[in-house]
């Protein structure tokens, strides 16, 4: 059965329905303080509201990609996106997939009033171009004078000593203060492949794409970024290398710092996280995350 999502077709182009994604990070905590997903913290930064976490929108892309490529999406698919505008709870979002080739498509997410939320690519296979290929290269240049991520160096590595597992009722830590079961109860797109008694073609329930970044970062292992300061996601790519990623399976996670940069409002860094099956050694997925830290949120930032 897979997804219940109604899809609108225009030739090969696919469009999902308007959905109102849920805010599930209001109680997020890291480094001993609240995050940008807290209303009061967001207001201090001049934001209209506490944003919903960017990966949440990936769940609206999954049914379109499965319609296009079937089970291969969760085996060798890649969603690569640049976030453009924040979404707060109560706002509606829709996604669309526009094929470019048999294995590559453009994706967009936008609000009900057509305000863009994200843009990017969806593809299957290892050789297709991805949205973040070029953007990632910018993080290899000279970022200029830094005050928050100045201790970082490209090539730094952090390995999680113990395997991580995402069971249905496992709490995912202070960074992600909810369980997979709670997420599936509020997820925008329901799929029988996610359920313990479902009909997954792999014979086991799989983890939704939006939760792969949670597996990658639930341990809260981090590079030496100065703080306290408030961060946000700028770009995110989830690539299934030899997937799917399964519920309840232990995985090793290894992080490598692959880029550093800054804009007028943020200093930023790129992390590549390799997710490997702890029992078989199979490289299941890679998460590429570009996260920024608001300069205005760091008390010691020069005027």
PDB file of C-alpha atoms in Angstrom, residues 29-301:
ATOM      1  CA  UNK A  29      17.636  21.873  24.126  1.00  0.00           C
ATOM      2  CA  UNK A  30      21.330  21.870  23.317  1.00  0.00           C
ATOM      3  CA  UNK A  31      24.402  23.163  25.129  1.00  0.00           C
ATOM      4  CA  UNK A  32      22.115  23.884  28.093  1.00  0.00           C
ATOM      5  CA  UNK A  33      19.799  26.352  26.350  1.00  0.00           C
ATOM      6  CA  UNK A  34      16.717  26.461  24.154  1.00  0.00           C
ATOM      7  CA  UNK A  35      16.846  26.558  20.364  1.00  0.00           C
ATOM      8  CA  UNK A  36      15.435  28.668  17.550  1.00  0.00           C
ATOM      9  CA  UNK A  37      12.362  26.376  17.636  1.00  0.00           C
ATOM     10  CA  UNK A  38      11.324  27.967  20.945  1.00  0.00           C
ATOM     11  CA  UNK A  39       8.914  30.912  20.486  1.00  0.00           C
ATOM     12  CA  UNK A  40      10.680  33.209  22.953  1.00  0.00           C
ATOM     13  CA  UNK A  41      14.122  32.464  21.524  1.00  0.00           C
ATOM     14  CA  UNK A  42      12.891  33.005  17.970  1.00  0.00           C
ATOM     15  CA  UNK A  43      11.367  36.355  18.940  1.00  0.00           C
ATOM     16  CA  UNK A  44      14.691  37.534  20.401  1.00  0.00           C
ATOM     17  CA  UNK A  45      16.277  36.879  17.007  1.00  0.00           C
ATOM     18  CA  UNK A  46      13.611  38.910  15.224  1.00  0.00           C
ATOM     19  CA  UNK A  47      11.858  35.922  13.664  1.00  0.00           C
ATOM     20  CA  UNK A  48       8.105  35.858  13.019  1.00  0.00           C
ATOM     21  CA  UNK A  49       7.763  32.629  14.969  1.00  0.00           C
ATOM     22  CA  UNK A  50       9.520  29.435  15.977  1.00  0.00           C
ATOM     23  CA  UNK A  51      10.275  27.562  12.744  1.00  0.00           C
ATOM     24  CA  UNK A  52       9.377  23.954  12.076  1.00  0.00           C
ATOM     25  CA  UNK A  53      12.509  21.894  11.506  1.00  0.00           C
ATOM     26  CA  UNK A  54      13.472  21.831   7.812  1.00  0.00           C
ATOM     27  CA  UNK A  55      13.700  18.021   7.425  1.00  0.00           C
ATOM     28  CA  UNK A  56       9.990  17.797   8.307  1.00  0.00           C
ATOM     29  CA  UNK A  57       9.230  18.870   4.733  1.00  0.00           C
ATOM     30  CA  UNK A  58      11.097  15.854   3.341  1.00  0.00           C
ATOM     31  CA  UNK A  59       8.132  13.688   4.323  1.00  0.00           C
ATOM     32  CA  UNK A  60       6.021  15.497   1.734  1.00  0.00           C
ATOM     33  CA  UNK A  61       8.606  14.651  -0.920  1.00  0.00           C
ATOM     34  CA  UNK A  62       8.768  10.920  -0.098  1.00  0.00           C
ATOM     35  CA  UNK A  63       5.416   9.912  -1.661  1.00  0.00           C
ATOM     36  CA  UNK A  64       6.189  11.827  -4.850  1.00  0.00           C
ATOM     37  CA  UNK A  65       9.593  10.156  -5.134  1.00  0.00           C
ATOM     38  CA  UNK A  66       8.155   6.697  -4.427  1.00  0.00           C
ATOM     39  CA  UNK A  67       5.499   7.292  -7.074  1.00  0.00           C
ATOM     40  CA  UNK A  68       8.299   8.156  -9.508  1.00  0.00           C
ATOM     41  CA  UNK A  69      10.915   5.527  -8.570  1.00  0.00           C
ATOM     42  CA  UNK A  70       9.226   2.984  -6.300  1.00  0.00           C
ATOM     43  CA  UNK A  71      11.183   1.227  -3.547  1.00  0.00           C
ATOM     44  CA  UNK A  72      14.472   2.386  -5.117  1.00  0.00           C
ATOM     45  CA  UNK A  73      13.862   5.772  -3.481  1.00  0.00           C
ATOM     46  CA  UNK A  74      14.548   4.363  -0.006  1.00  0.00           C
ATOM     47  CA  UNK A  75      17.402   2.201  -1.299  1.00  0.00           C
ATOM     48  CA  UNK A  76      19.429   4.614  -3.454  1.00  0.00           C
ATOM     49  CA  UNK A  77      17.509   7.910  -3.419  1.00  0.00           C
ATOM     50  CA  UNK A  78      18.883  11.357  -2.601  1.00  0.00           C
ATOM     51  CA  UNK A  79      17.026  14.498  -1.538  1.00  0.00           C
ATOM     52  CA  UNK A  80      19.258  17.576  -1.640  1.00  0.00           C
ATOM     53  CA  UNK A  81      17.783  20.901  -0.566  1.00  0.00           C
ATOM     54  CA  UNK A  82      18.456  24.545   0.202  1.00  0.00           C
ATOM     55  CA  UNK A  83      16.053  26.092   2.691  1.00  0.00           C
ATOM     56  CA  UNK A  84      14.673  29.467   1.659  1.00  0.00           C
ATOM     57  CA  UNK A  85      11.997  30.510   4.159  1.00  0.00           C
ATOM     58  CA  UNK A  86      10.902  29.273   7.558  1.00  0.00           C
ATOM     59  CA  UNK A  87       7.523  27.687   8.246  1.00  0.00           C
ATOM     60  CA  UNK A  88       5.715  28.096  11.565  1.00  0.00           C
ATOM     61  CA  UNK A  89       3.044  25.794  12.931  1.00  0.00           C
ATOM     62  CA  UNK A  90      -0.334  26.474  11.362  1.00  0.00           C
ATOM     63  CA  UNK A  91       1.069  27.380   7.948  1.00  0.00           C
ATOM     64  CA  UNK A  92       0.382  25.012   5.069  1.00  0.00           C
ATOM     65  CA  UNK A  93       2.995  23.646   2.684  1.00  0.00           C
ATOM     66  CA  UNK A  94       2.852  21.683  -0.575  1.00  0.00           C
ATOM     67  CA  UNK A  95       5.630  20.005  -2.543  1.00  0.00           C
ATOM     68  CA  UNK A  96       6.147  19.274  -6.223  1.00  0.00           C
ATOM     69  CA  UNK A  97       8.508  17.078  -8.243  1.00  0.00           C
ATOM     70  CA  UNK A  98       9.435  17.974 -11.829  1.00  0.00           C
ATOM     71  CA  UNK A  99      11.417  15.250 -13.699  1.00  0.00           C
ATOM     72  CA  UNK A 100      14.582  16.330 -15.508  1.00  0.00           C
ATOM     73  CA  UNK A 101      15.761  12.878 -16.595  1.00  0.00           C
ATOM     74  CA  UNK A 102      14.693   9.338 -15.796  1.00  0.00           C
ATOM     75  CA  UNK A 103      16.746   9.456 -12.589  1.00  0.00           C
ATOM     76  CA  UNK A 104      16.758  13.145 -11.649  1.00  0.00           C
ATOM     77  CA  UNK A 105      14.068  15.676 -10.745  1.00  0.00           C
ATOM     78  CA  UNK A 106      13.747  19.209  -9.399  1.00  0.00           C
ATOM     79  CA  UNK A 107      11.804  19.564  -6.166  1.00  0.00           C
ATOM     80  CA  UNK A 108      10.181  22.560  -4.519  1.00  0.00           C
ATOM     81  CA  UNK A 109       8.151  23.200  -1.408  1.00  0.00           C
ATOM     82  CA  UNK A 110       6.043  26.299  -1.022  1.00  0.00           C
ATOM     83  CA  UNK A 111       3.466  27.775   1.313  1.00  0.00           C
ATOM     84  CA  UNK A 112      -0.193  28.200   0.394  1.00  0.00           C
ATOM     85  CA  UNK A 113       0.546  31.770  -0.766  1.00  0.00           C
ATOM     86  CA  UNK A 114       3.391  30.471  -3.013  1.00  0.00           C
ATOM     87  CA  UNK A 115       6.174  31.663  -0.707  1.00  0.00           C
ATOM     88  CA  UNK A 116       9.089  29.287  -1.414  1.00  0.00           C
ATOM     89  CA  UNK A 117      10.176  27.055   1.470  1.00  0.00           C
ATOM     90  CA  UNK A 118      12.901  24.988  -0.151  1.00  0.00           C
ATOM     91  CA  UNK A 119      14.328  24.146  -3.543  1.00  0.00           C
ATOM     92  CA  UNK A 120      16.493  21.239  -4.587  1.00  0.00           C
ATOM     93  CA  UNK A 121      16.859  17.936  -6.360  1.00  0.00           C
ATOM     94  CA  UNK A 122      15.614  14.393  -5.903  1.00  0.00           C
ATOM     95  CA  UNK A 123      17.369  11.532  -7.642  1.00  0.00           C
ATOM     96  CA  UNK A 124      18.143   7.825  -7.569  1.00  0.00           C
ATOM     97  CA  UNK A 125      21.592   6.369  -8.102  1.00  0.00           C
ATOM     98  CA  UNK A 126      25.036   7.626  -7.168  1.00  0.00           C
ATOM     99  CA  UNK A 127      26.013   9.583 -10.272  1.00  0.00           C
ATOM    100  CA  UNK A 128      23.256  12.195 -10.567  1.00  0.00           C
ATOM    101  CA  UNK A 129      24.001  15.866  -9.769  1.00  0.00           C
ATOM    102  CA  UNK A 130      22.616  17.152  -6.469  1.00  0.00           C
ATOM    103  CA  UNK A 131      21.475  20.621  -5.403  1.00  0.00           C
ATOM    104  CA  UNK A 132      24.209  20.978  -2.805  1.00  0.00           C
ATOM    105  CA  UNK A 133      27.152  19.959  -5.003  1.00  0.00           C
ATOM    106  CA  UNK A 134      27.960  23.534  -5.977  1.00  0.00           C
ATOM    107  CA  UNK A 135      26.877  25.133  -2.702  1.00  0.00           C
ATOM    108  CA  UNK A 136      29.141  22.786  -0.770  1.00  0.00           C
ATOM    109  CA  UNK A 137      32.153  23.887  -2.820  1.00  0.00           C
ATOM    110  CA  UNK A 138      31.680  27.445  -1.567  1.00  0.00           C
ATOM    111  CA  UNK A 139      32.455  26.182   1.934  1.00  0.00           C
ATOM    112  CA  UNK A 140      35.966  25.272   0.817  1.00  0.00           C
ATOM    113  CA  UNK A 141      37.067  28.870   0.214  1.00  0.00           C
ATOM    114  CA  UNK A 142      38.407  31.435   2.660  1.00  0.00           C
ATOM    115  CA  UNK A 143      35.494  32.355   4.971  1.00  0.00           C
ATOM    116  CA  UNK A 144      37.173  35.496   6.330  1.00  0.00           C
ATOM    117  CA  UNK A 145      37.421  36.483   9.993  1.00  0.00           C
ATOM    118  CA  UNK A 146      35.388  34.161  12.217  1.00  0.00           C
ATOM    119  CA  UNK A 147      34.413  34.439  15.889  1.00  0.00           C
ATOM    120  CA  UNK A 148      32.037  31.510  16.509  1.00  0.00           C
ATOM    121  CA  UNK A 149      33.311  28.670  14.303  1.00  0.00           C
ATOM    122  CA  UNK A 150      36.907  29.889  14.333  1.00  0.00           C
ATOM    123  CA  UNK A 151      38.147  26.713  16.056  1.00  0.00           C
ATOM    124  CA  UNK A 152      36.920  24.491  13.224  1.00  0.00           C
ATOM    125  CA  UNK A 153      39.108  23.050  10.512  1.00  0.00           C
ATOM    126  CA  UNK A 154      38.025  21.186   7.392  1.00  0.00           C
ATOM    127  CA  UNK A 155      38.775  17.501   7.850  1.00  0.00           C
ATOM    128  CA  UNK A 156      37.983  17.385  11.582  1.00  0.00           C
ATOM    129  CA  UNK A 157      36.310  14.103  12.564  1.00  0.00           C
ATOM    130  CA  UNK A 158      34.022  13.007  15.371  1.00  0.00           C
ATOM    131  CA  UNK A 159      32.990   9.365  15.713  1.00  0.00           C
ATOM    132  CA  UNK A 160      30.158   8.230  17.978  1.00  0.00           C
ATOM    133  CA  UNK A 161      31.623   5.512  20.230  1.00  0.00           C
ATOM    134  CA  UNK A 162      28.402   3.549  20.644  1.00  0.00           C
ATOM    135  CA  UNK A 163      25.933   2.561  17.894  1.00  0.00           C
ATOM    136  CA  UNK A 164      22.692   4.539  17.709  1.00  0.00           C
ATOM    137  CA  UNK A 165      19.295   2.935  17.267  1.00  0.00           C
ATOM    138  CA  UNK A 166      15.877   4.375  16.488  1.00  0.00           C
ATOM    139  CA  UNK A 167      13.146   2.147  17.888  1.00  0.00           C
ATOM    140  CA  UNK A 168       9.507   3.152  17.879  1.00  0.00           C
ATOM    141  CA  UNK A 169       9.496   4.114  21.554  1.00  0.00           C
ATOM    142  CA  UNK A 170      13.123   5.211  21.967  1.00  0.00           C
ATOM    143  CA  UNK A 171      13.574   8.791  23.086  1.00  0.00           C
ATOM    144  CA  UNK A 172      15.934  10.635  20.750  1.00  0.00           C
ATOM    145  CA  UNK A 173      17.556  12.925  23.316  1.00  0.00           C
ATOM    146  CA  UNK A 174      17.401  16.637  24.079  1.00  0.00           C
ATOM    147  CA  UNK A 175      17.991  17.615  20.449  1.00  0.00           C
ATOM    148  CA  UNK A 176      14.947  15.641  19.303  1.00  0.00           C
ATOM    149  CA  UNK A 177      12.573  15.393  22.296  1.00  0.00           C
ATOM    150  CA  UNK A 178      10.128  12.897  20.795  1.00  0.00           C
ATOM    151  CA  UNK A 179       9.986   9.244  19.807  1.00  0.00           C
ATOM    152  CA  UNK A 180       9.552   7.766  16.340  1.00  0.00           C
ATOM    153  CA  UNK A 181       6.069   6.619  17.376  1.00  0.00           C
ATOM    154  CA  UNK A 182       5.153  10.197  18.313  1.00  0.00           C
ATOM    155  CA  UNK A 183       6.521  11.459  14.997  1.00  0.00           C
ATOM    156  CA  UNK A 184       4.546   8.858  13.015  1.00  0.00           C
ATOM    157  CA  UNK A 185       1.399   9.921  14.876  1.00  0.00           C
ATOM    158  CA  UNK A 186       1.829  13.496  13.540  1.00  0.00           C
ATOM    159  CA  UNK A 187       3.730  12.963  10.292  1.00  0.00           C
ATOM    160  CA  UNK A 188       2.184  14.669   7.266  1.00  0.00           C
ATOM    161  CA  UNK A 189       2.383  11.600   4.985  1.00  0.00           C
ATOM    162  CA  UNK A 190       1.455   8.212   6.394  1.00  0.00           C
ATOM    163  CA  UNK A 191       2.946   5.045   4.962  1.00  0.00           C
ATOM    164  CA  UNK A 192       2.389   1.401   5.777  1.00  0.00           C
ATOM    165  CA  UNK A 193       6.124   0.880   5.210  1.00  0.00           C
ATOM    166  CA  UNK A 194       6.824   2.771   8.438  1.00  0.00           C
ATOM    167  CA  UNK A 195       4.616   0.599  10.663  1.00  0.00           C
ATOM    168  CA  UNK A 196       5.557  -2.431  12.799  1.00  0.00           C
ATOM    169  CA  UNK A 197       2.688  -4.429  11.289  1.00  0.00           C
ATOM    170  CA  UNK A 198       2.933  -2.839   7.821  1.00  0.00           C
ATOM    171  CA  UNK A 199       3.778  -4.233   4.403  1.00  0.00           C
ATOM    172  CA  UNK A 200       7.339  -2.984   3.888  1.00  0.00           C
ATOM    173  CA  UNK A 201       8.819  -4.747   0.820  1.00  0.00           C
ATOM    174  CA  UNK A 202      11.994  -5.296   2.859  1.00  0.00           C
ATOM    175  CA  UNK A 203      10.104  -7.254   5.511  1.00  0.00           C
ATOM    176  CA  UNK A 204      10.882  -4.685   8.220  1.00  0.00           C
ATOM    177  CA  UNK A 205       9.633  -1.159   9.005  1.00  0.00           C
ATOM    178  CA  UNK A 206      11.822   1.632   7.650  1.00  0.00           C
ATOM    179  CA  UNK A 207      12.731   5.072   8.999  1.00  0.00           C
ATOM    180  CA  UNK A 208      11.174   8.046   7.113  1.00  0.00           C
ATOM    181  CA  UNK A 209      13.616  10.291   5.250  1.00  0.00           C
ATOM    182  CA  UNK A 210      12.969  13.220   7.569  1.00  0.00           C
ATOM    183  CA  UNK A 211      14.209  11.141  10.521  1.00  0.00           C
ATOM    184  CA  UNK A 212      17.540  10.093   8.977  1.00  0.00           C
ATOM    185  CA  UNK A 213      19.124  13.379  10.060  1.00  0.00           C
ATOM    186  CA  UNK A 214      17.825  12.640  13.571  1.00  0.00           C
ATOM    187  CA  UNK A 215      19.729   9.338  13.611  1.00  0.00           C
ATOM    188  CA  UNK A 216      22.819  11.185  12.394  1.00  0.00           C
ATOM    189  CA  UNK A 217      22.702  13.834  15.118  1.00  0.00           C
ATOM    190  CA  UNK A 218      20.713  12.396  18.035  1.00  0.00           C
ATOM    191  CA  UNK A 219      23.907  11.740  20.050  1.00  0.00           C
ATOM    192  CA  UNK A 220      24.550  15.520  20.206  1.00  0.00           C
ATOM    193  CA  UNK A 221      28.229  14.977  19.423  1.00  0.00           C
ATOM    194  CA  UNK A 222      29.521  18.280  18.113  1.00  0.00           C
ATOM    195  CA  UNK A 223      32.504  20.155  16.808  1.00  0.00           C
ATOM    196  CA  UNK A 224      34.009  22.972  18.934  1.00  0.00           C
ATOM    197  CA  UNK A 225      31.603  25.814  18.136  1.00  0.00           C
ATOM    198  CA  UNK A 226      31.631  28.741  20.559  1.00  0.00           C
ATOM    199  CA  UNK A 227      28.521  29.502  22.545  1.00  0.00           C
ATOM    200  CA  UNK A 228      26.001  29.739  23.886  1.00  0.00           C
ATOM    201  CA  UNK A 229      24.594  30.682  20.502  1.00  0.00           C
ATOM    202  CA  UNK A 230      21.537  29.751  18.426  1.00  0.00           C
ATOM    203  CA  UNK A 231      21.761  27.731  15.211  1.00  0.00           C
ATOM    204  CA  UNK A 232      19.604  26.818  12.239  1.00  0.00           C
ATOM    205  CA  UNK A 233      19.663  24.536   9.199  1.00  0.00           C
ATOM    206  CA  UNK A 234      20.628  26.202   5.898  1.00  0.00           C
ATOM    207  CA  UNK A 235      21.076  23.190   3.607  1.00  0.00           C
ATOM    208  CA  UNK A 236      20.404  19.485   4.057  1.00  0.00           C
ATOM    209  CA  UNK A 237      20.958  16.400   1.932  1.00  0.00           C
ATOM    210  CA  UNK A 238      19.954  12.844   2.786  1.00  0.00           C
ATOM    211  CA  UNK A 239      21.409  10.182   0.511  1.00  0.00           C
ATOM    212  CA  UNK A 240      20.517   6.506   0.799  1.00  0.00           C
ATOM    213  CA  UNK A 241      23.629   4.625  -0.302  1.00  0.00           C
ATOM    214  CA  UNK A 242      22.584   1.056   0.439  1.00  0.00           C
ATOM    215  CA  UNK A 243      19.265   1.592   2.186  1.00  0.00           C
ATOM    216  CA  UNK A 244      16.758   1.597   3.619  1.00  0.00           C
ATOM    217  CA  UNK A 245      17.544   2.594   7.186  1.00  0.00           C
ATOM    218  CA  UNK A 246      15.577   0.246   9.420  1.00  0.00           C
ATOM    219  CA  UNK A 247      13.691   0.823  12.656  1.00  0.00           C
ATOM    220  CA  UNK A 248      15.466  -0.796  15.609  1.00  0.00           C
ATOM    221  CA  UNK A 249      18.719  -1.495  13.740  1.00  0.00           C
ATOM    222  CA  UNK A 250      21.966  -0.289  15.373  1.00  0.00           C
ATOM    223  CA  UNK A 251      24.090   2.074  13.245  1.00  0.00           C
ATOM    224  CA  UNK A 252      27.526   3.602  13.639  1.00  0.00           C
ATOM    225  CA  UNK A 253      27.776   7.320  12.901  1.00  0.00           C
ATOM    226  CA  UNK A 254      30.953   9.145  11.866  1.00  0.00           C
ATOM    227  CA  UNK A 255      31.051  12.913  11.296  1.00  0.00           C
ATOM    228  CA  UNK A 256      33.513  14.854   9.155  1.00  0.00           C
ATOM    229  CA  UNK A 257      33.668  18.648   8.876  1.00  0.00           C
ATOM    230  CA  UNK A 258      33.697  19.416   5.148  1.00  0.00           C
ATOM    231  CA  UNK A 259      33.166  23.184   4.859  1.00  0.00           C
ATOM    232  CA  UNK A 260      33.135  26.534   6.713  1.00  0.00           C
ATOM    233  CA  UNK A 261      31.578  29.870   5.753  1.00  0.00           C
ATOM    234  CA  UNK A 262      29.658  32.954   6.786  1.00  0.00           C
ATOM    235  CA  UNK A 263      27.063  35.476   5.646  1.00  0.00           C
ATOM    236  CA  UNK A 264      25.997  38.813   7.104  1.00  0.00           C
ATOM    237  CA  UNK A 265      23.834  37.147   9.776  1.00  0.00           C
ATOM    238  CA  UNK A 266      25.462  33.761  10.439  1.00  0.00           C
ATOM    239  CA  UNK A 267      28.699  31.837  10.622  1.00  0.00           C
ATOM    240  CA  UNK A 268      28.280  28.306   9.294  1.00  0.00           C
ATOM    241  CA  UNK A 269      29.816  24.882   8.826  1.00  0.00           C
ATOM    242  CA  UNK A 270      29.169  21.741   6.812  1.00  0.00           C
ATOM    243  CA  UNK A 271      29.063  18.269   8.384  1.00  0.00           C
ATOM    244  CA  UNK A 272      29.043  14.983   6.465  1.00  0.00           C
ATOM    245  CA  UNK A 273      27.700  12.107   8.569  1.00  0.00           C
ATOM    246  CA  UNK A 274      28.187   8.507   7.457  1.00  0.00           C
ATOM    247  CA  UNK A 275      25.602   6.040   8.793  1.00  0.00           C
ATOM    248  CA  UNK A 276      26.842   2.439   8.731  1.00  0.00           C
ATOM    249  CA  UNK A 277      25.046  -0.732   9.786  1.00  0.00           C
ATOM    250  CA  UNK A 278      26.840  -1.725  12.996  1.00  0.00           C
ATOM    251  CA  UNK A 279      26.276  -5.443  12.364  1.00  0.00           C
ATOM    252  CA  UNK A 280      26.986  -5.787   8.643  1.00  0.00           C
ATOM    253  CA  UNK A 281      29.254  -2.816   7.933  1.00  0.00           C
ATOM    254  CA  UNK A 282      26.975  -1.706   5.080  1.00  0.00           C
ATOM    255  CA  UNK A 283      27.047   2.029   4.339  1.00  0.00           C
ATOM    256  CA  UNK A 284      23.330   2.720   4.649  1.00  0.00           C
ATOM    257  CA  UNK A 285      23.104   6.503   4.252  1.00  0.00           C
ATOM    258  CA  UNK A 286      24.965   9.808   4.274  1.00  0.00           C
ATOM    259  CA  UNK A 287      23.656  13.071   5.715  1.00  0.00           C
ATOM    260  CA  UNK A 288      25.165  16.375   4.582  1.00  0.00           C
ATOM    261  CA  UNK A 289      24.168  19.236   6.867  1.00  0.00           C
ATOM    262  CA  UNK A 290      25.029  22.922   6.482  1.00  0.00           C
ATOM    263  CA  UNK A 291      24.122  24.688   9.692  1.00  0.00           C
ATOM    264  CA  UNK A 292      24.471  28.320  10.621  1.00  0.00           C
ATOM    265  CA  UNK A 293      24.904  30.062  13.966  1.00  0.00           C
ATOM    266  CA  UNK A 294      23.282  33.478  14.392  1.00  0.00           C
ATOM    267  CA  UNK A 295      25.956  36.091  15.063  1.00  0.00           C
ATOM    268  CA  UNK A 296      23.397  38.137  17.021  1.00  0.00           C
ATOM    269  CA  UNK A 297      22.844  35.233  19.418  1.00  0.00           C
ATOM    270  CA  UNK A 298      26.484  35.069  20.547  1.00  0.00           C
ATOM    271  CA  UNK A 299      27.047  37.531  23.363  1.00  0.00           C
ATOM    272  CA  UNK A 300      30.779  37.912  22.688  1.00  0.00           C
ATOM    273  CA  UNK A 301      30.404  38.648  18.991  1.00  0.00           C
TER     274      UNK A 301
END
